[in-house]
Short mmCIF file of C-alpha atoms in Angstrom, two decimals:
data_model
loop_
_atom_site.label_atom_id
_atom_site.label_comp_id
_atom_site.label_asym_id
_atom_site.label_seq_id
_atom_site.Cartn_x
_atom_site.Cartn_y
_atom_site.Cartn_z
CA MET A 47 94.75 61.60 162.40
CA ASP A 48 95.21 64.63 160.15
CA VAL A 49 93.00 67.72 159.98
CA THR A 50 93.19 69.99 156.95
CA VAL A 51 91.51 73.39 156.74
CA LEU A 52 89.63 73.93 153.49
CA CYS A 53 88.98 77.64 153.00
CA ASP A 54 85.89 77.60 150.82
CA ALA A 55 85.72 81.39 150.53
CA VAL A 56 86.61 84.72 152.11
CA ALA A 57 84.05 87.52 152.18
CA VAL A 58 83.10 90.66 154.04
CA PHE A 59 80.03 90.28 156.23
CA PRO A 60 77.20 92.17 154.53
CA GLU A 61 76.39 94.21 157.65
CA PRO A 62 78.60 96.38 159.88
CA VAL A 63 80.15 94.34 162.66
CA GLU A 64 78.62 96.64 165.28
CA THR A 65 75.19 95.73 163.89
CA ALA A 66 75.88 92.00 163.77
CA MET A 67 77.38 91.94 167.26
CA PRO A 68 75.43 94.03 169.77
CA GLY A 69 77.79 95.47 172.36
CA TRP A 70 80.65 95.80 169.89
CA SER A 71 83.04 98.52 171.04
CA ALA A 72 86.26 100.25 170.12
CA ALA A 73 88.06 97.87 172.48
CA HIS A 74 86.80 94.85 170.53
CA ALA A 75 87.85 96.46 167.27
CA ALA A 76 91.33 97.34 168.54
CA TRP A 77 91.90 93.84 169.93
CA THR A 78 90.77 92.20 166.68
CA ALA A 79 93.01 94.44 164.57
CA ALA A 80 95.99 93.55 166.76
CA SER A 81 95.30 89.84 167.32
CA PHE A 82 93.34 88.73 164.24
CA PRO A 83 94.05 91.30 161.52
CA GLY A 84 93.02 88.76 158.90
CA ASN A 85 89.44 89.12 160.12
CA VAL A 86 89.43 92.86 159.45
CA ALA A 87 88.61 94.12 155.95
CA ALA A 88 90.46 97.07 154.42
CA ASP A 89 87.51 99.32 155.23
CA GLY A 90 87.33 98.07 158.82
CA GLY A 91 84.48 95.65 158.12
CA TRP A 92 84.23 92.09 159.33
CA LEU A 93 86.18 89.76 157.03
CA LEU A 94 85.10 86.16 157.40
CA HIS A 95 86.79 82.98 156.30
CA PHE A 96 84.49 80.06 155.53
CA HIS A 97 86.39 77.01 156.69
CA SER A 98 85.44 73.40 156.32
CA TYR A 99 87.62 70.70 157.84
CA LEU A 100 88.83 67.44 156.34
CA VAL A 101 89.66 64.78 158.93
CA THR A 102 91.57 61.80 157.58
CA SER A 103 92.68 58.69 159.44
CA ASP A 104 92.72 54.94 159.06
CA ARG A 105 88.96 55.15 159.68
CA GLY A 106 88.40 57.07 156.44
CA ALA A 107 87.70 60.64 155.40
CA VAL A 108 85.32 62.92 157.32
CA LEU A 109 84.25 66.36 156.14
CA VAL A 110 83.06 68.83 158.78
CA ASP A 111 80.70 71.38 157.17
CA THR A 112 80.33 71.92 153.44
CA GLY A 113 80.84 75.67 153.08
CA ILE A 114 78.92 78.24 151.08
CA GLY A 115 78.40 76.29 147.88
CA PRO A 116 78.76 77.09 144.17
CA ALA A 117 77.86 80.23 142.29
CA GLY A 118 74.11 80.69 142.44
CA SER A 119 73.75 79.10 145.86
CA GLN A 120 71.90 80.96 148.58
CA ALA A 121 75.09 81.76 150.51
CA ALA A 122 77.03 82.70 147.39
CA GLU A 123 74.33 85.20 146.49
CA TRP A 124 74.30 86.58 150.05
CA LEU A 125 78.08 86.98 150.14
CA SER A 126 78.65 87.87 146.47
CA THR A 127 81.24 85.14 146.08
CA ALA A 128 81.33 81.44 145.23
CA GLY A 129 82.89 78.57 147.11
CA ARG A 130 85.49 76.13 145.79
CA LEU A 131 85.28 73.16 148.16
CA PRO A 132 85.34 70.32 145.59
CA THR A 133 88.49 71.79 144.04
CA LEU A 134 90.12 72.09 147.45
CA LEU A 135 89.29 68.49 148.28
CA GLY A 136 90.92 67.42 145.04
CA ARG A 137 94.04 69.39 145.89
CA ALA A 138 94.08 67.64 149.26
CA GLY A 139 94.05 64.30 147.45
CA VAL A 140 90.47 63.33 148.33
CA GLY A 141 87.63 63.01 145.84
CA VAL A 142 84.05 63.81 146.73
CA ASP A 143 83.18 60.11 146.41
CA GLU A 144 85.88 59.25 148.95
CA ILE A 145 84.21 61.17 151.77
CA ASP A 146 82.74 58.61 154.17
CA THR A 147 81.04 60.99 156.60
CA VAL A 148 79.86 64.59 156.47
CA ILE A 149 79.29 66.16 159.88
CA LEU A 150 77.26 69.35 159.84
CA THR A 151 77.93 71.51 162.87
CA HIS A 152 74.58 73.11 162.05
CA VAL A 153 72.39 73.70 159.04
CA HIS A 154 72.99 77.30 158.01
CA LEU A 155 73.45 78.36 154.40
CA ASP A 156 77.20 78.95 154.78
CA HIS A 157 77.84 75.56 156.36
CA ALA A 158 75.71 73.31 154.16
CA GLY A 159 76.13 74.94 150.75
CA TRP A 160 77.79 72.01 148.99
CA ASN A 161 75.45 69.36 150.47
CA ILE A 162 73.44 68.80 147.30
CA SER A 163 74.14 68.50 143.58
CA ASP A 164 71.29 68.10 141.08
CA ASP A 165 68.85 67.12 143.82
CA ARG A 166 71.13 64.34 145.02
CA PRO A 167 73.69 64.19 147.84
CA ARG A 168 76.91 65.65 146.46
CA PHE A 169 78.91 63.24 148.63
CA ALA A 170 77.32 60.12 147.27
CA ASN A 171 79.03 57.62 149.55
CA ALA A 172 78.81 59.64 152.76
CA THR A 173 76.55 59.52 155.76
CA TYR A 174 75.52 63.05 156.74
CA VAL A 175 75.42 63.49 160.52
CA VAL A 176 73.16 66.12 162.12
CA GLN A 177 71.92 66.56 165.65
CA GLN A 178 68.31 65.49 166.20
CA ALA A 179 67.69 68.82 167.94
CA GLU A 180 68.68 70.57 164.72
CA LEU A 181 66.24 68.50 162.72
CA ASP A 182 63.49 69.16 165.26
CA HIS A 183 64.16 72.88 164.92
CA LEU A 184 64.10 72.81 161.11
CA GLY A 185 61.00 70.66 160.75
CA ASP A 186 60.08 70.25 157.09
CA GLY A 187 60.63 73.91 156.27
CA PRO A 188 62.57 75.43 153.38
CA THR A 189 66.01 75.01 154.96
CA TYR A 190 65.37 71.29 155.44
CA GLU A 191 64.05 70.98 151.90
CA ARG A 192 67.00 72.82 150.38
CA TYR A 193 69.87 71.25 152.31
CA LEU A 194 68.71 67.93 153.77
CA GLN A 195 65.62 66.48 152.12
CA PRO A 196 67.46 64.91 149.16
CA ILE A 197 69.93 63.39 151.60
CA ALA A 198 67.16 61.89 153.70
CA ALA A 199 65.44 60.60 150.55
CA ALA A 200 68.67 58.84 149.57
CA GLY A 201 68.90 57.19 152.99
CA GLN A 202 72.12 59.02 153.85
CA LEU A 203 70.95 61.20 156.76
CA ARG A 204 71.81 60.18 160.31
CA ALA A 205 70.39 62.01 163.32
CA VAL A 206 72.30 61.80 166.61
CA PRO A 207 70.75 62.49 170.02
CA GLY A 208 73.37 64.71 171.64
CA SER A 209 77.01 64.40 172.66
CA GLY A 210 78.87 61.15 172.19
CA PRO A 211 81.44 59.23 170.17
CA LEU A 212 81.38 58.96 166.39
CA ASP A 213 84.04 56.49 165.34
CA ASN A 214 87.34 58.07 166.47
CA LEU A 215 85.77 61.52 166.97
CA GLN A 216 83.61 63.03 169.68
CA LEU A 217 80.49 65.07 169.02
CA LEU A 218 79.71 67.79 171.54
CA LEU A 219 76.25 69.31 171.55
CA THR A 220 76.71 73.09 171.88
CA PRO A 221 73.30 74.70 171.41
CA GLY A 222 72.59 78.38 171.19
CA HIS A 223 73.78 79.49 167.80
CA THR A 224 71.16 77.01 166.62
CA PRO A 225 69.25 74.54 168.82
CA GLY A 226 71.25 71.60 167.49
CA HIS A 227 74.67 73.14 166.96
CA GLN A 228 77.52 70.69 167.59
CA CYS A 229 81.30 70.80 167.77
CA VAL A 230 83.59 67.98 166.69
CA ILE A 231 86.46 67.02 168.98
CA THR A 232 89.49 65.52 167.26
CA ASP A 233 92.99 64.62 168.42
CA VAL A 234 94.17 67.81 166.74
CA ALA A 235 91.61 70.52 167.52
CA ILE A 236 88.08 71.25 168.61
CA LEU A 237 86.28 71.95 165.35
CA GLY A 238 83.98 74.63 166.67
CA GLY A 239 81.65 75.58 163.84
CA ASP A 240 79.91 78.75 164.94
CA VAL A 241 80.23 78.25 168.69
CA LEU A 242 82.17 81.47 168.21
CA VAL A 243 81.59 83.33 164.98
CA HIS A 244 84.16 86.03 165.69
CA PRO A 245 87.55 85.58 167.41
CA ALA A 246 86.67 88.35 169.89
CA GLN A 247 84.07 86.00 171.38
CA ALA A 248 86.92 83.90 172.73
CA ARG A 249 88.26 86.95 174.54
CA TRP A 250 84.77 88.15 175.54
CA PRO A 251 82.44 85.10 175.60
CA ASN A 252 79.48 87.30 176.55
CA LEU A 253 79.75 89.19 173.27
CA THR A 254 76.68 88.00 171.39
CA TYR A 255 75.85 87.65 167.72
CA LEU A 256 72.59 89.07 166.41
CA TYR A 257 71.65 85.90 164.56
CA GLU A 258 72.21 83.42 167.38
CA HIS A 259 68.99 81.53 168.06
CA THR A 260 69.33 81.81 171.84
CA PRO A 261 72.17 84.16 172.84
CA ALA A 262 72.27 83.21 176.53
CA ILE A 263 72.58 79.52 175.69
CA ALA A 264 75.14 80.29 173.00
CA THR A 265 77.22 82.13 175.59
CA THR A 266 77.10 79.14 177.93
CA SER A 267 78.16 76.80 175.13
CA ARG A 268 81.02 79.13 174.22
CA GLN A 269 82.21 79.18 177.82
CA GLU A 270 82.04 75.39 178.01
CA VAL A 271 84.11 74.95 174.85
CA LEU A 272 86.69 77.49 176.07
CA ALA A 273 86.89 75.58 179.37
CA LEU A 274 87.39 72.32 177.47
CA ALA A 275 90.17 73.92 175.44
CA ALA A 276 91.81 75.09 178.66
CA THR A 277 91.59 71.66 180.27
CA THR A 278 92.89 69.73 177.29
CA GLY A 279 95.29 72.30 175.83
CA THR A 280 93.54 71.82 172.49
CA PRO A 281 93.02 74.76 170.12
CA ILE A 282 89.59 75.73 168.85
CA ALA A 283 89.30 75.76 165.06
CA ALA A 284 86.04 77.57 164.39
CA SER A 285 84.65 78.29 160.97
CA HIS A 286 85.25 82.01 160.49
CA PRO A 287 88.43 83.12 162.32
CA THR A 288 91.54 83.11 160.17
CA HIS A 289 93.23 80.42 162.23
CA PRO A 290 92.75 78.32 165.38
CA LEU A 291 92.94 79.96 168.78
CA THR A 292 93.55 78.93 172.36
CA ASN A 293 91.21 79.26 175.31
CA THR A 294 92.85 82.62 176.03
CA ALA A 295 91.95 83.86 172.53
CA THR A 296 95.56 83.66 171.38
CA PRO A 297 95.98 82.69 167.74
CA THR A 298 97.99 79.50 167.31
CA ALA A 299 99.94 81.02 164.42
CA ALA A 300 101.69 84.36 164.19
CA ALA A 301 100.19 84.95 160.78
CA HIS A 302 97.80 83.30 158.37
CA PRO A 303 99.84 81.18 155.95
CA PHE A 304 99.51 82.08 152.29
CA THR A 305 102.25 80.11 150.54
CA ASN A 306 101.68 76.52 149.50
CA THR A 307 104.25 73.80 149.86
CA ALA A 308 103.79 70.24 148.66
CA ALA A 309 103.76 68.34 151.94
CA HIS A 310 102.88 65.00 150.36
CA PRO A 311 103.38 65.42 146.62
CA PRO A 312 101.76 64.97 144.25
CA THR A 313 98.33 64.25 145.74
CA HIS A 314 98.24 66.07 149.08
CA ALA A 315 99.32 69.71 148.93
CA THR A 316 99.21 71.75 152.12
CA THR A 317 100.86 74.86 153.44
CA ALA A 318 103.32 74.95 156.31
CA GLU A 319 102.06 73.71 159.66
CA VAL A 320 100.34 76.07 162.05
CA THR A 321 102.09 76.15 165.40
CA ALA A 322 99.90 74.71 168.16
CA PRO A 323 100.49 74.36 171.92
CA SER A 324 103.38 72.01 172.62
CA ASN A 325 101.12 69.22 173.88
CA THR A 326 98.82 69.41 170.86
CA PRO A 327 99.49 68.11 167.35
CA PRO A 328 99.58 70.88 164.72
CA ILE A 329 96.54 71.55 162.58
CA ALA A 330 97.21 71.83 158.86
CA PRO A 331 96.35 75.22 157.35
CA PRO A 332 94.36 75.75 154.14
CA THR A 333 95.13 73.57 151.15
CA THR A 334 95.11 76.70 149.00
CA PRO A 335 95.97 80.23 150.05
CA CYS A 336 93.20 82.55 151.10
CA PRO A 337 93.23 85.91 149.32
CA PRO A 338 95.95 88.15 150.80
CA HIS A 339 94.79 90.57 153.47
CA PRO A 340 96.57 92.78 156.04
CA LEU A 341 98.33 90.94 158.84
#
């Protein structure tokens, strides 16, 4: 099994981090600058990466989250930048029609942005997997209509009722950020979605995010995922930190990699491997370099 990080975009969060994360302090800022400088903008703001994950094995190709979407999408307008996921998939040697399964950790605008193209599922041959609790929360409202309704109409939407196996992966229901948020457990990493939106939440799990649906439940889910990472020695690859981290909030790479090398030329180009704990296979870093930022 291989996991490749697809960095759909990098953008500064539109609000000050101390507004987005109640309880934010100088200690949190100092730790982030020292441990995850790639998540700090030049002006001290919160710099987010928007990572999707491509999981390939003899079972096929699975895409976890679909990023912010193209220019003109809701997330692209919010963040003043456009995503590039289809291009990144091509550089990884996988076409959009070769994706067998799309797993959505949750249905927020920056995780489902490439779901649809011209009112049809962009990934025409994929089953889209969402937690039933997420669907119950969305109902038939505008988020469902924008990101899921065409998929359901095409017969490609699959609702799952909680934690359990999905082929050679494990789904872990981790509510709080949204009612049906889920993580994806692979042989390589725990693909954490927004179970932690900021790396400091791994160091301080009680640090909440303003836009979590239920902060207390989100904190519990965060603690459970950190405990799982500790037990298994598996890094957590969440959506917005620059790189995976351990249960002790230690980044699994000394620096974010920016230089491409052709690992499997000519169809599968990746950068150098990110160092993971010795008992854990390495997770491949982005297929294209993220914009340079202070490290």
